[in-house]
């Protein structure tokens, strides 16, 4: 369940027009939760920085002047992502740039499975905005520090969004138990469950309805016209 949240910043929109990657951000997640491991690479694009791109990410040509070329950091990047899936917001954009840079560096294209959070969000919220800022607002994720786009910062925000898109921290109500029958058998006693942490809890005990409660319920039904409970 290891996945890599990934984002890039570039000099423009199309590598075939000579645009290059200037920043790569990667964040490791395991079972949808960040592990604390990350990678941030600034890259000298060997070209000028267009004003439009600078206004988006705030990365200047002067800042990148002493940074390594992509070929010099390609192996570090590839070692970090391994063969695990890449979680990307608008995956075709980043994958196209990464594969172009790898090709220019004499490296093979990525074989990692891309997971596009734009597609996931559109399926969940058809007709609604699905850019990163809009999703942060929807899930009440603080993105106030995002004055500029930044690859690693956007990865951190996307990791929180991705967790919510996958159902949040608790995906179901079984508390991680494989099955009640199987867990009860090995939990050290009847009526207990084992959590992923190894702790045991007891299932709720039944509470039979008292005669007084039953009479009150019947009285309430008598006030209704053709109550469903009597069918």
mmCIF file of C-alpha atoms in Angstrom, residues 212-224 230:
data_model
loop_
_atom_site.group_PDB
_atom_site.id
_atom_site.type_symbol
_atom_site.label_atom_id
_atom_site.label_comp_id
_atom_site.label_asym_id
_atom_site.label_seq_id
_atom_site.Cartn_x
_atom_site.Cartn_y
_atom_site.Cartn_z
ATOM 1 C CA UNK A 212 -42.679 0.135 30.172
ATOM 2 C CA UNK A 213 -40.785 1.089 27.005
ATOM 3 C CA UNK A 214 -42.787 -1.382 24.932
ATOM 4 C CA UNK A 215 -46.086 0.031 26.244
ATOM 5 C CA UNK A 216 -44.960 3.585 25.455
ATOM 6 C CA UNK A 217 -44.028 2.514 21.929
ATOM 7 C CA UNK A 218 -47.436 0.880 21.373
ATOM 8 C CA UNK A 219 -49.151 4.024 22.670
ATOM 9 C CA UNK A 220 -47.228 6.161 20.196
ATOM 10 C CA UNK A 221 -48.187 3.852 17.320
ATOM 11 C CA UNK A 222 -51.821 4.226 18.320
ATOM 12 C CA UNK A 223 -51.573 7.945 17.570
ATOM 13 C CA UNK A 224 -50.387 7.309 13.993
ATOM 14 C CA UNK A 230 -47.527 -2.682 12.255
#
